[in-house]
Structures are given as C-alpha cells and as structure tokens.
Coordinates of C-alpha atoms in Angstrom, one line a residue:
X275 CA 25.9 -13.5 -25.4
X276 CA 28.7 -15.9 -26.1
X277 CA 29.2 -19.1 -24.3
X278 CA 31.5 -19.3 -21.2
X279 CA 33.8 -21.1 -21.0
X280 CA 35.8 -22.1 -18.0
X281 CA 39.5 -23.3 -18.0
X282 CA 40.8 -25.9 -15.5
X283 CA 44.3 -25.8 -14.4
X284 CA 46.0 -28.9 -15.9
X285 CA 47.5 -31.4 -13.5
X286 CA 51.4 -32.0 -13.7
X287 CA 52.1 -34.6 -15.0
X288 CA 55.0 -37.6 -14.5
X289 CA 56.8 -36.6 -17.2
X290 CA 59.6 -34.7 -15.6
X291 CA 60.1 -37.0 -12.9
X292 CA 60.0 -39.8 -14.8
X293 CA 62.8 -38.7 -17.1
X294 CA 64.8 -37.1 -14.5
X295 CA 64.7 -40.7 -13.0
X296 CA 66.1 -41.8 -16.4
X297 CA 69.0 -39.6 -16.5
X298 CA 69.1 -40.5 -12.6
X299 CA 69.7 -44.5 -13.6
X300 CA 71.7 -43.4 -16.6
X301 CA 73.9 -41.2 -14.2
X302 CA 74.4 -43.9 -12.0
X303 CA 75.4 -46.6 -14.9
X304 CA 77.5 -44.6 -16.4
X305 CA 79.3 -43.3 -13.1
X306 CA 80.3 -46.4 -11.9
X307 CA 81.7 -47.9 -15.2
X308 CA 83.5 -45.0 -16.3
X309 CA 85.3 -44.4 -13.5
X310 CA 85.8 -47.9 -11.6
X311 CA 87.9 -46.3 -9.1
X312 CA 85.5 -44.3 -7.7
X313 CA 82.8 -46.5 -8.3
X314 CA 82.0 -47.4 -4.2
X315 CA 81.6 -43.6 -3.5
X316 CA 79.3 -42.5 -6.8
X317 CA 77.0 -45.3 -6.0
X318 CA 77.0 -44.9 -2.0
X319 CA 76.5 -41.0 -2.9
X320 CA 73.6 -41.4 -5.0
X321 CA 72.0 -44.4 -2.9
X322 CA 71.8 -41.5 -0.5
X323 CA 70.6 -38.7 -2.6
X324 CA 67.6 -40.7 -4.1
X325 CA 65.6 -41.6 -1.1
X326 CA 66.1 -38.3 0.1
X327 CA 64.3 -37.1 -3.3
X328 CA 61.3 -39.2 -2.2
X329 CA 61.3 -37.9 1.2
X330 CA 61.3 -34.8 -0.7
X331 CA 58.3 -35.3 -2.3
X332 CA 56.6 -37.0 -0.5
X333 CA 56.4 -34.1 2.1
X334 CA 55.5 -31.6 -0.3
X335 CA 52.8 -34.4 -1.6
X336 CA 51.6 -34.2 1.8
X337 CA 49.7 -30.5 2.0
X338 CA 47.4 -32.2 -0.7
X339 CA 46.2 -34.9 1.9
X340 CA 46.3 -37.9 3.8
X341 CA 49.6 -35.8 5.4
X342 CA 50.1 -38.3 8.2
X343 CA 50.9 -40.9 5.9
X344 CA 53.3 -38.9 3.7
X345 CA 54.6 -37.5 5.9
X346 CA 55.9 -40.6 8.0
X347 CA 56.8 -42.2 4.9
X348 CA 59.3 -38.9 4.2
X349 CA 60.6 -39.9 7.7
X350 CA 61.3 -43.5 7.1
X351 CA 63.2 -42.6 3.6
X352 CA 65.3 -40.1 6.1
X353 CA 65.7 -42.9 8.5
X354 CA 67.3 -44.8 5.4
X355 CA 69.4 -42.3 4.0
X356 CA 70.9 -41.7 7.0
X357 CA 71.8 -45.0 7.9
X358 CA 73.9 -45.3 4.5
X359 CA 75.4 -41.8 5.4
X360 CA 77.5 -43.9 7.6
X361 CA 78.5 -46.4 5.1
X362 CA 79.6 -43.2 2.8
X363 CA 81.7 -42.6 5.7
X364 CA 83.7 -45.7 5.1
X365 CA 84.0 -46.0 1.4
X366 CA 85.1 -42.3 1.9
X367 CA 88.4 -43.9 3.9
X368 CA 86.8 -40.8 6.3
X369 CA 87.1 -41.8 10.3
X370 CA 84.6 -43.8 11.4
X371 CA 83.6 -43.4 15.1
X372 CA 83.5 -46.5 17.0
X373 CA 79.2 -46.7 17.6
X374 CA 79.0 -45.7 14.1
X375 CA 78.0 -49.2 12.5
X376 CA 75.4 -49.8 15.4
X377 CA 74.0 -46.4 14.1
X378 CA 74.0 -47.6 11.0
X379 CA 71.6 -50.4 12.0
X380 CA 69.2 -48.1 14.2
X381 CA 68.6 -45.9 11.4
X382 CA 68.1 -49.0 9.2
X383 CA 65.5 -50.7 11.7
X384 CA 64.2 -47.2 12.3
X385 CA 63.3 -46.5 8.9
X386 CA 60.5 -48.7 9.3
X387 CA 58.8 -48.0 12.0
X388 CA 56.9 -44.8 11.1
X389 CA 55.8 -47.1 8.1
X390 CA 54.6 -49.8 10.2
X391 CA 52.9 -47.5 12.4
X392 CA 50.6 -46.0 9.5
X393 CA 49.8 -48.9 7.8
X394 CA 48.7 -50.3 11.5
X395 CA 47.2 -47.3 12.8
X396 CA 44.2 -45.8 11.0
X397 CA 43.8 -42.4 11.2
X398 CA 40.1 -42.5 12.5
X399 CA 41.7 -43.6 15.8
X400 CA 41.7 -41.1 19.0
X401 CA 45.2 -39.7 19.4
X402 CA 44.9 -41.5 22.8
X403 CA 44.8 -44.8 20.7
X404 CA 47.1 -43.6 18.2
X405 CA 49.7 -43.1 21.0
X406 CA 49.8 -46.4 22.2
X407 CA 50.3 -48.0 18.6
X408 CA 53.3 -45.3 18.1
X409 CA 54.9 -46.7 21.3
X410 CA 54.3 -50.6 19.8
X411 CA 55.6 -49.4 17.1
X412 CA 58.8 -47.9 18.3
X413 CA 59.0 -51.1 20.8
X414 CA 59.1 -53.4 17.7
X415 CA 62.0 -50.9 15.9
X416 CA 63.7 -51.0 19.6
X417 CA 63.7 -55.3 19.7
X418 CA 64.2 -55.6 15.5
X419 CA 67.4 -53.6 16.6
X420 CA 68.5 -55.4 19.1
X421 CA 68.3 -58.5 17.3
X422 CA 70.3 -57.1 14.5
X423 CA 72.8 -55.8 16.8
X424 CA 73.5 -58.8 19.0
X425 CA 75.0 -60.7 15.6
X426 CA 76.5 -57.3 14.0
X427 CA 78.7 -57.0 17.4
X428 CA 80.2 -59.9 16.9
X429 CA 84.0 -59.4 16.0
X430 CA 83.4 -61.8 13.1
X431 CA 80.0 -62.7 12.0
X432 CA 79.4 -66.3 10.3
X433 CA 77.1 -67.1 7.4
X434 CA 74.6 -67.5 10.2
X435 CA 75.0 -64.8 12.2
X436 CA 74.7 -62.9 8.7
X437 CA 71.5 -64.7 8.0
X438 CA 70.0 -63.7 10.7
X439 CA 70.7 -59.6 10.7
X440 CA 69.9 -60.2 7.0
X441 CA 66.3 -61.9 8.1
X442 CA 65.3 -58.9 9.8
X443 CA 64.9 -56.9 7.2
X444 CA 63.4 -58.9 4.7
X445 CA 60.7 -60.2 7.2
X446 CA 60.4 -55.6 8.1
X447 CA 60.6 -55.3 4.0
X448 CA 58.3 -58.2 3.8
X449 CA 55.4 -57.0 6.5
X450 CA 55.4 -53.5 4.8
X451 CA 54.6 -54.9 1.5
X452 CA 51.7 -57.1 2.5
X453 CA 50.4 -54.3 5.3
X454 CA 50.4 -51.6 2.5
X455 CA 48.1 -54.3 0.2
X456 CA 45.8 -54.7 2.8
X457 CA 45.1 -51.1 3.9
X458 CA 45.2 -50.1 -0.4
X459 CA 42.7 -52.7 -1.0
X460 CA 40.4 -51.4 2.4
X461 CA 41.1 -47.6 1.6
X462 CA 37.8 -45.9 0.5
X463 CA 39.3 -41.9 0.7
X464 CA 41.2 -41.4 -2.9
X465 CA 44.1 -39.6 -1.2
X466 CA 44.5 -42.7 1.4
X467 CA 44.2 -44.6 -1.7
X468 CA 46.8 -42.8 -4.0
X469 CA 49.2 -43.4 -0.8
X470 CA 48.3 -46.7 0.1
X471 CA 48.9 -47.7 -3.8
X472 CA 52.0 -45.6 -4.0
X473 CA 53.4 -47.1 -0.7
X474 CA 52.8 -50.9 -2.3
X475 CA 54.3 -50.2 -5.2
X476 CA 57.4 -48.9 -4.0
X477 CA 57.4 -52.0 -1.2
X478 CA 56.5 -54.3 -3.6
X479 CA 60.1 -53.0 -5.8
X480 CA 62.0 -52.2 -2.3
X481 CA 61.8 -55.8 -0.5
X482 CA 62.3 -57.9 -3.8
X483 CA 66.0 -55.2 -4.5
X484 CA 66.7 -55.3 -1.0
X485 CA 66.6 -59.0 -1.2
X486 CA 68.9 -59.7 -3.8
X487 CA 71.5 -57.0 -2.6
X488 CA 72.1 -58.4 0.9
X489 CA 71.7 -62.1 -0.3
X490 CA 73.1 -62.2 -3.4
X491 CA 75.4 -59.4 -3.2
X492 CA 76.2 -59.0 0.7
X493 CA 79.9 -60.3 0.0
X494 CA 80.5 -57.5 -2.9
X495 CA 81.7 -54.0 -2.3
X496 CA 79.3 -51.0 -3.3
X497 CA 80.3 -49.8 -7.2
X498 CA 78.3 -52.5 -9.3
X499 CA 75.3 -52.2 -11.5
X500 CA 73.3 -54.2 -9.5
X501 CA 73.4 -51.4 -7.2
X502 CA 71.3 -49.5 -9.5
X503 CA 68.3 -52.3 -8.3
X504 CA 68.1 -50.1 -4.9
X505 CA 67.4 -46.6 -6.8
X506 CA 64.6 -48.1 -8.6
X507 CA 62.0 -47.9 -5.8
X508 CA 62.5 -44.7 -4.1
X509 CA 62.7 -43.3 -8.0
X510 CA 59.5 -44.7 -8.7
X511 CA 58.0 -43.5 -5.0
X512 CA 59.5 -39.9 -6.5
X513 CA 57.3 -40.2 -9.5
X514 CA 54.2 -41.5 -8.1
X515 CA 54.4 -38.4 -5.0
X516 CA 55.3 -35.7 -7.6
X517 CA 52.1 -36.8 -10.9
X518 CA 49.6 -35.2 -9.2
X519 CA 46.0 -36.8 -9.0
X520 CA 47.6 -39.8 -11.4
X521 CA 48.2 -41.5 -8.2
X522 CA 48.2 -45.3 -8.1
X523 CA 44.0 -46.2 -7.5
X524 CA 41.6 -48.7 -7.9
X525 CA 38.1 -49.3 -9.1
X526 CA 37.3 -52.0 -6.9
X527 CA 35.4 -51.9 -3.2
X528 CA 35.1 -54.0 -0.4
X529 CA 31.6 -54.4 1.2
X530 CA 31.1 -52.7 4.4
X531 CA 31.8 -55.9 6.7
X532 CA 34.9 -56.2 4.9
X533 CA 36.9 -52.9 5.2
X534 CA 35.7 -52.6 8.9
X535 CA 37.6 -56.4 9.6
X536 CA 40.3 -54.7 7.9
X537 CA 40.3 -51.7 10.2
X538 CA 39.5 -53.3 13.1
X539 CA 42.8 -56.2 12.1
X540 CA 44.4 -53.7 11.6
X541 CA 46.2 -52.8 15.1
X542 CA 46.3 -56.3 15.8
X543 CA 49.7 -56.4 13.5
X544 CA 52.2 -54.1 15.6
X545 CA 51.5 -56.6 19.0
X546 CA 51.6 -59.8 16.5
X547 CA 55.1 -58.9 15.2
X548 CA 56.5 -57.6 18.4
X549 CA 55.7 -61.2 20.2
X550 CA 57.2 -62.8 17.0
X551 CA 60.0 -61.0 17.0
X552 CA 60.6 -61.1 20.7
X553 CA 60.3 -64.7 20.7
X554 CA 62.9 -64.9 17.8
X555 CA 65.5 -63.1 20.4
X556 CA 64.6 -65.1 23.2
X557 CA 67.9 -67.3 23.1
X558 CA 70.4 -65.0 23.0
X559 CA 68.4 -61.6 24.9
X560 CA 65.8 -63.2 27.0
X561 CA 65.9 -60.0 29.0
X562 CA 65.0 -58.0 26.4
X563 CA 62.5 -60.4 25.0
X564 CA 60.4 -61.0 27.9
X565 CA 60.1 -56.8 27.8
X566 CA 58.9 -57.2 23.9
X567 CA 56.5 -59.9 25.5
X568 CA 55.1 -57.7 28.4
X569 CA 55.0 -54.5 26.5
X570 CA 53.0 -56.1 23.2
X571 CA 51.0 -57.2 25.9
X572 CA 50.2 -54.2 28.1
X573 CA 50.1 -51.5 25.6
X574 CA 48.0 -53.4 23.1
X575 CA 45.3 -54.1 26.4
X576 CA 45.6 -50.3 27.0
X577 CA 44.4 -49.5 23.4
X578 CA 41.6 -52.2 24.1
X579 CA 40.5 -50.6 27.3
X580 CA 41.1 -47.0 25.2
X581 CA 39.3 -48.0 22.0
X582 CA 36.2 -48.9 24.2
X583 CA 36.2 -46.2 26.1
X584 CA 36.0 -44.6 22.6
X585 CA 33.1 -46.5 21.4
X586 CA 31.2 -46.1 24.6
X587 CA 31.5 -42.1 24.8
X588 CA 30.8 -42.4 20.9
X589 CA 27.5 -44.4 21.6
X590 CA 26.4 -42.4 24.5
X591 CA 27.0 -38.9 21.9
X592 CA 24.7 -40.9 19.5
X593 CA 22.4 -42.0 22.2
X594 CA 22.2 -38.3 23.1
X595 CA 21.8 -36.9 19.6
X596 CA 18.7 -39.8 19.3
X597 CA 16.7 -37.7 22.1
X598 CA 17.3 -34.6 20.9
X599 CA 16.3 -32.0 18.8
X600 CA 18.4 -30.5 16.6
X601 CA 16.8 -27.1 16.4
X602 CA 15.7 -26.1 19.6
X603 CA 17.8 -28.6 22.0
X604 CA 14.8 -30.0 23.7
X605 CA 14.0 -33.3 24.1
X606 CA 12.3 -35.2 20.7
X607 CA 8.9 -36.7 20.5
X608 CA 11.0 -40.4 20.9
X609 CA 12.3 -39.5 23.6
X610 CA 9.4 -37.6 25.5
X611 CA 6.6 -40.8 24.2
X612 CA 9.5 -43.1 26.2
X613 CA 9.5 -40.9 29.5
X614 CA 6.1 -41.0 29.2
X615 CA 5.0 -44.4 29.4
X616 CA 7.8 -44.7 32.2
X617 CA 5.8 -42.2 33.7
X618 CA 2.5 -43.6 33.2
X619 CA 3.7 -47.1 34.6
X620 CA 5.3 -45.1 37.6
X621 CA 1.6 -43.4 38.4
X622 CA -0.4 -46.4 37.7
X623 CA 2.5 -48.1 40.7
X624 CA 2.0 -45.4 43.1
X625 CA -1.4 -44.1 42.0
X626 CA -0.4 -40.8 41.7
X627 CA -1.8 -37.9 39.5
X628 CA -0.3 -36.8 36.2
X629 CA -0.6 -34.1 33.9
X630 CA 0.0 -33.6 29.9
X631 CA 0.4 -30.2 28.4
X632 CA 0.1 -29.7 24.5
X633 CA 1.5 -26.6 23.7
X634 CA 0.9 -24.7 20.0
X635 CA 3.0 -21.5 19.2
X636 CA 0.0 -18.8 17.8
X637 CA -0.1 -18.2 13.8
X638 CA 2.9 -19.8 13.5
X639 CA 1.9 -20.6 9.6
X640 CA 1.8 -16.8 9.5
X641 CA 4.7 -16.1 10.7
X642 CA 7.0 -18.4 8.9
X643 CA 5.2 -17.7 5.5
X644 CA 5.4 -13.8 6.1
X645 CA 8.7 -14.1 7.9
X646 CA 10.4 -16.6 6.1
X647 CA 11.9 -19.9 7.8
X648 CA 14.9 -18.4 8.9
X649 CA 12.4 -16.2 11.0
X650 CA 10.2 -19.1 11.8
X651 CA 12.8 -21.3 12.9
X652 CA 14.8 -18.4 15.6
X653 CA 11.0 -18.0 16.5
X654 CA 11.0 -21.8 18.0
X655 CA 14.7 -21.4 18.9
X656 CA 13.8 -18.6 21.7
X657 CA 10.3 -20.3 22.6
X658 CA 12.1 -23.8 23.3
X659 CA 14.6 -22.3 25.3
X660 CA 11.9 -20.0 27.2
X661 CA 9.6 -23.2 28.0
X662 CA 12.9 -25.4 28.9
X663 CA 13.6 -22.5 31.3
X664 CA 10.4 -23.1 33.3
X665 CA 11.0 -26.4 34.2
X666 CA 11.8 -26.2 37.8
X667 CA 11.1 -30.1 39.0
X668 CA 13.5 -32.4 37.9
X669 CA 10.5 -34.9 36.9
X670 CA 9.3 -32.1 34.5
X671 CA 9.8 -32.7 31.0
X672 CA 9.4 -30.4 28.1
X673 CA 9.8 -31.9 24.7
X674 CA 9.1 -31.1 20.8
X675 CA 6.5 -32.5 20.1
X676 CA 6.5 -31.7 15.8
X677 CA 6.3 -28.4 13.9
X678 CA 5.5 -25.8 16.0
X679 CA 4.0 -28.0 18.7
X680 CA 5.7 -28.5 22.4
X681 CA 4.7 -31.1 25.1
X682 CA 5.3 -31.1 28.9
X683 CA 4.6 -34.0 31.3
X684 CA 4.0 -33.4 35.2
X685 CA 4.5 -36.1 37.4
X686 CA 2.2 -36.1 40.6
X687 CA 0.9 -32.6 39.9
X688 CA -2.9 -31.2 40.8
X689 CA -4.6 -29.4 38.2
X690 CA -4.4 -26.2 40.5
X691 CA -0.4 -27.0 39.9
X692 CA -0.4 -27.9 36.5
X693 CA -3.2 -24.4 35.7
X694 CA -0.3 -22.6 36.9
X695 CA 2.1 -23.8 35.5
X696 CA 0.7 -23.6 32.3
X697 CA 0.1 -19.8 33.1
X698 CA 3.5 -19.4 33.6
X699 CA 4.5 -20.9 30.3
X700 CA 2.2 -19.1 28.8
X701 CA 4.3 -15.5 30.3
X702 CA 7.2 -16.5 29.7
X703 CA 6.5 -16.4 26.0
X704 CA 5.1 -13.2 25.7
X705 CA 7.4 -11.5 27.6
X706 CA 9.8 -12.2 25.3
X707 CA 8.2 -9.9 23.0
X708 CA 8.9 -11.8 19.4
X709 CA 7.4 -10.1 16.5
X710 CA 4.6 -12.1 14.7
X711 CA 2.3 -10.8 12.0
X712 CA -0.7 -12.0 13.9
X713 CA -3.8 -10.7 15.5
X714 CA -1.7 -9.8 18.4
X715 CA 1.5 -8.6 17.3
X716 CA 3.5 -11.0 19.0
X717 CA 4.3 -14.4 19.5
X718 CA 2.0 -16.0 22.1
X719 CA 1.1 -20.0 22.7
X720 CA -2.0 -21.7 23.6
X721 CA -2.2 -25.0 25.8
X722 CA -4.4 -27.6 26.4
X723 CA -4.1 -29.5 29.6
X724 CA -4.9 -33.1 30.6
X725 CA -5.0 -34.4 33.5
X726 CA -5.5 -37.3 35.6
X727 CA -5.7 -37.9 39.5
X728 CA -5.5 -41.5 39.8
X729 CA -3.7 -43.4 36.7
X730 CA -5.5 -46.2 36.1
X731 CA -4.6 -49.3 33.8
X732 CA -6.2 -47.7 30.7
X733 CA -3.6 -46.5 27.8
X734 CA -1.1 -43.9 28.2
X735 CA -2.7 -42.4 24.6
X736 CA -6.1 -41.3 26.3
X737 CA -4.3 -38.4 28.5
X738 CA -2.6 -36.9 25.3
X739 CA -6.3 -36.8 23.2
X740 CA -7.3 -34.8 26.5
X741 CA -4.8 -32.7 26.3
X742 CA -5.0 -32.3 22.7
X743 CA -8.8 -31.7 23.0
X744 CA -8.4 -29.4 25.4
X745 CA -5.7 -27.0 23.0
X746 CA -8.2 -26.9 20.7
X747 CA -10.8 -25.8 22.7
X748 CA -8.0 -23.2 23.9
X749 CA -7.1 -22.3 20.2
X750 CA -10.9 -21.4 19.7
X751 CA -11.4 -19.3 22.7
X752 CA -9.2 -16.9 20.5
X753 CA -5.6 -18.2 21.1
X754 CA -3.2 -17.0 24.2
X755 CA -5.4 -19.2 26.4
X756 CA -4.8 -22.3 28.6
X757 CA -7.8 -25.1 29.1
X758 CA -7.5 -27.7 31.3
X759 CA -9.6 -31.1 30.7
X760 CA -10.2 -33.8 33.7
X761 CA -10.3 -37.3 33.4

C-alpha cells in the first residue's frame, strides 16, 4: 500500500493586495499630476474609496475570529469615509447643507470611538460591563466633538483656534496608537494578536500622516502628492486583513502578573481620557464638561460595582464546583470531611448523638470490567441521585466518598433512626432494578453504620473506622446488608 499523502489548502497570500495597493498609490500620483484641474476631486474620491477597502476587509476578516474587534475597526474606517464624503461635497462645487461641516467633524470624532472602545474593553468582560465602557466610550466621542466643534463654529478660526480642533485628533490618533501596543503586546489568542498587531501598524502609519496633513498641509487644498501619505495606512490595514494567517504576531510573552495588570488597566483608559478631555473644555463649555466629569465618574463606578459582582458570582460558581462532584452531583469527600467536623464540634457543644453511614455499591469491579465504564459510571449516576433522593432532613448529608463508595452523616439521630434509614437506602437502590453481572443480578449496596450517642472530645476519625468496620462486616454477611456498630 502506497503512502498517503494529505494536501493542505494553501493560505492566500498578500500578493494581490499588496500590488493592487501599488497600482492604488500609482493611480493616485498619476491622477493628480496629469490632470491638475481635477486634482482636489481624484484625491478626495480615492481618500474615500481606500478606507472603505479596509472596512471591506476587515469585515470579511472577521468570520475568521476575534469578530468584535474587526468588525468595529470596519466601523470606524466607515466613520472616516464618511466624514470626507462631505468634503467631496465641496470640492465637487455640489450644495453643501448648512450642518454639513459639523457632520463632517462627528463622523471624524466618531471614527474613533468603536476603536477606543475595543482596545479598552476586553472581550472576557460580561456584556453588562461591556455596556458601560461602550457608553464611556461614546461619552468621550460626544465631548472630543464638542471641543472640536466650539472652535470650527467660529466664523473665522485663528491659528489657535485651528490648533486646538487640530489637537484633538492627534491626541485620539495618538491614544489609539499607544492602546493598540499595549493590548498587542498583552494579547495571548493569535487572532487577538494578528488584530491587535494589524491595528498598531496601521495607527502607528495613520497618526504620524495625519499629523503632517493637518499641520503641515492644513492651509493647502486637496490635489497634492502629499495626499497620497493618508492612503498609505488604510492600504496597508487592507493587506494585513486580506494575507490570511500572515497576520502581524509576535514571539514574545508576558508573565501571568503582567497581562492581567494589562487587562485589568485596561478600562481604566476610557474614564482617564474622558476627565482629560473634559477638563481641556472646561473654559469655554463648563456645562458640558462637568457632564464628561460626572459621567467618567458614575459609569466607570458602575462597572466597578458590575465587575465585582462578576468576580463574586464567578468565585461562588468555583466555590460550588470545589464541593462537588462532577459525576454524580453529590457533594465530594472535601466537602462532606468539612461538614463533618462542623458536625462533630456541633455534637460535642450540645452533646447530641451522631451517626456515619459508609456505603459500597455490590460488585462494582464486576460490573464496570464486564460492563465497561460507560456502564459503570450511569451505574453511580442513578445510585447518587437515588441516595440524594432519601435525604429528607436538611442536616442530612450524602456525599461521594471515592470510587464506588458513598457517605451519609446524621446529625442527632438514634441508631433505631439511623437502622432505618440505612434500610431505606438500601430499597431505594434495588428498586431501581440496574443490571449487574453479580451474584444477584442487580445492583444492590451494603452499609456499615457508626454511631455515637454522646460526642465526646475524642477525634472525629474514630466514628468513620466504625462505620467502615461495620461495612465490612456487612460486605461479609454476603453483601445487600446493613450493620450498625456502637460506640
């Protein structure tokens, strides 16, 4: 027989991407010095097309994973686009309505927000604690807005009034960048990593080309080649969200302590930015500032009070999961030796009687060998839930006590009491009728009882070897049999 051999299915590659963002840059150059003219609409147009490519791919990148991130980064890049739509509008000589510029600026202050909310939100977060950082989030898009705005409404804007719309968006641009390092460098998933990497990269190209444009070039009209600076990153953020697994990754990892301070810091940047920012407007909105102040303020203390409600159901869950069995849903032997030394204190307080029951399912070997596990492990399924079933008192505890062993405590119970309870136990298994390839053709249990009428100061251990004594004697009177030893 030959060999087999199995082919995988190649990954795409960049290559198409990479030189359709060539002829992209080459379109672009050659556009706007050919025909000079026309140069303010061909470079507006294609500033428009090319982040909508991005947001293109990077929604279609998101059914392979980490779709959250993706797929607000595809929303921002819309955000952007759309906010230069309304420049087209007036290089087009089209009609401008009159709130179109202040559009302009909410889809430019918008177009970060999404962004800022995923690199401040980690998606391990409750969707209760998630809601709160979206609403920071849109609080901090709603003040960087109207800090813009109060200076762009101005019939005309100085130098400094220009500065500070400018400002804005380099400290937004800025932010992103250094938000997007931290979470790539904390990111242990390899799709939050490919996006974390592929978000820093195109930040890291953005903020610098945004930079230059509205500092160095804020005076000039749109048609020169240093408008090609702006394609650059939402090209490259094309190529990255279209190569497949040749994502941007590292090889480096933070220790444990590490990437849980970066998680943890994490939401701590949306309340930071919206107090800085709010304080930046207090001069000339102090209205609307003292809002930015109350709401960082109360929402982030709502996701305080909602993360450790979190933590505490989360800790109870594992608490839970601590005391129980998996298989059969009973109580484990750490939590039933706890309860019982509570309950041997409690006796040896109020000098009352107690009772241990050890209880051992018949042939069980047998019938998981001959049976199989599978089998074996139904067969203590039903018997747990059977014995659970017969625990009337609240102060009665049944527990799994290891293999195919089961213990019961009984508080303040006579032997008389605790004989029949032990017969009814011993019933309530056999009526279940479970095949077994023993002697008797079906599952039955023997149990050895211990008991105590006065607790005394002596160690909790010496009921349970009385009990245990007493299953064995039980075992040996030919199984299916209760025996009951007094101390």
């Amino acid at each position: 027989m030959g060999d087999i051999h199995v082919t995988r299915p190649r990954e795409r590659g960049p290559i198409i991407p990479i030189a359709g963002s060539a002829l992209f840059l080459a379109a672009h150059f050659i556009g706007i010095i050919s025909f000079p003219h026309q140069a303010g609409i061909i470079s507006v147009g294609l500033q428009v097309v090319a982040p909508i490519l991005a947001a293109v791919a990077c929604y279609v990148r998101s059914r392979k994973g980490y779709a959250q991130g993706w797929r607000a980064l595809a929303l921002a890049l819309t955000f952007w686009s759309g906010g230069l739509s309304i420049n087209l509008l007036e290089v087009l000589g089209l009609p401008n309505p009159e709130p179109g510029p202040s559009i302009s600026i909410l889809l430019s202050v918008l177009y970060g927000v999404p962004i800022l909310f995923t690199v401040a939100s980690p998606v391990t977060d409750v969707l209760s604690v998630r809601f709160t950082d979206a609403c920071l989030s849109l609080a901090l898009g709603i003040v960087f807005f109207i800090h813009s705005f109060t200076f762009s409404s101005t019939a005309d804007m100085n130098s400094v009034e220009v500065f500070h719309i400018l400002l804005a968006f380099d400290v937004e641009n800025l932010l992103i960048a250094m938000f997007a390092l931290v979470r790539f460098i904390a990111s242990r998933e390899q799709e939050e990593r490919r996006f974390f990497g592929s978000l820093l990269v195109y930040a890291s190209l953005y903020t610098p080309a945004a930079w230059c444009l509205n500092h160095l070039f804020h005076d000039t009209d749109y048609g020169i080649p240093a408008d090609l600076m702006i394609d650059v990153p939402f090209l490259a953020l094309w190529v990255m969200a279209t190569s497949g697994n040749n994502g941007v990754v590292h090889n480096f990892s933070l220790a444990v302590r590490q990437e849980r301070l970066i998680l943890a810091a994490s939401p701590l940047m949306l309340p930071a930015m919206l107090l800085a920012v709010s304080a930046i407007i207090f001069p000339a909105k102090p209205a609307w500032a003292i809002a930015g102040f109350a709401t960082a303020t109360l929402v982030s203390g709502l996701r305080n009070v909602l993360t450790h409600m979190t933590n505490l159901e989360e800790r109870d869950r594992l608490a839970r999961l601590a005391q129980i069995d998996t298989l059969t849903n009973l109580p484990n032997r750490r939590y039933f030796e706890e309860r019982y030394r509570d309950e041997w204190s409690r006796a040896v307080r109020a000098k009352m009687p107690l009772a241990v029951l050890m209880i051992d399912i018949d042939h069980f070997k047998m019938l998981n060998d001959g049976l199989g596990h599978a089998q074996g492990d139904n067969c203590l399924r039903n018997v747990a839930q059977a014995l659970g079933n017969c625990a009337m008192r609240a102060s009665d505890m049944i527990a799994r006590y290891g293999g195919e062993e089961f213990v019961a405590v009984l508080p303040a119970a006579n032997p008389a009491q605790a004989m029949q309870f032990a017969k009814m136990l011993k019933q309530a298994i056999y009526d279940l009728d479970l095949h077994s390839p023993g002697p008797k053709g079906r599952v039955t249990i023997s149990i050895g009882i211990g008991h105590t009428e006065t607790v005394d100061q002596t160690e909790p251990a010496i009921l349970l070897k009385a009990a245990d004594d007493a299953l064995y004697v039980a075992k040996n009177a030919g199984r299916n049999m209760e025996h009951i030893k007094l101390l």
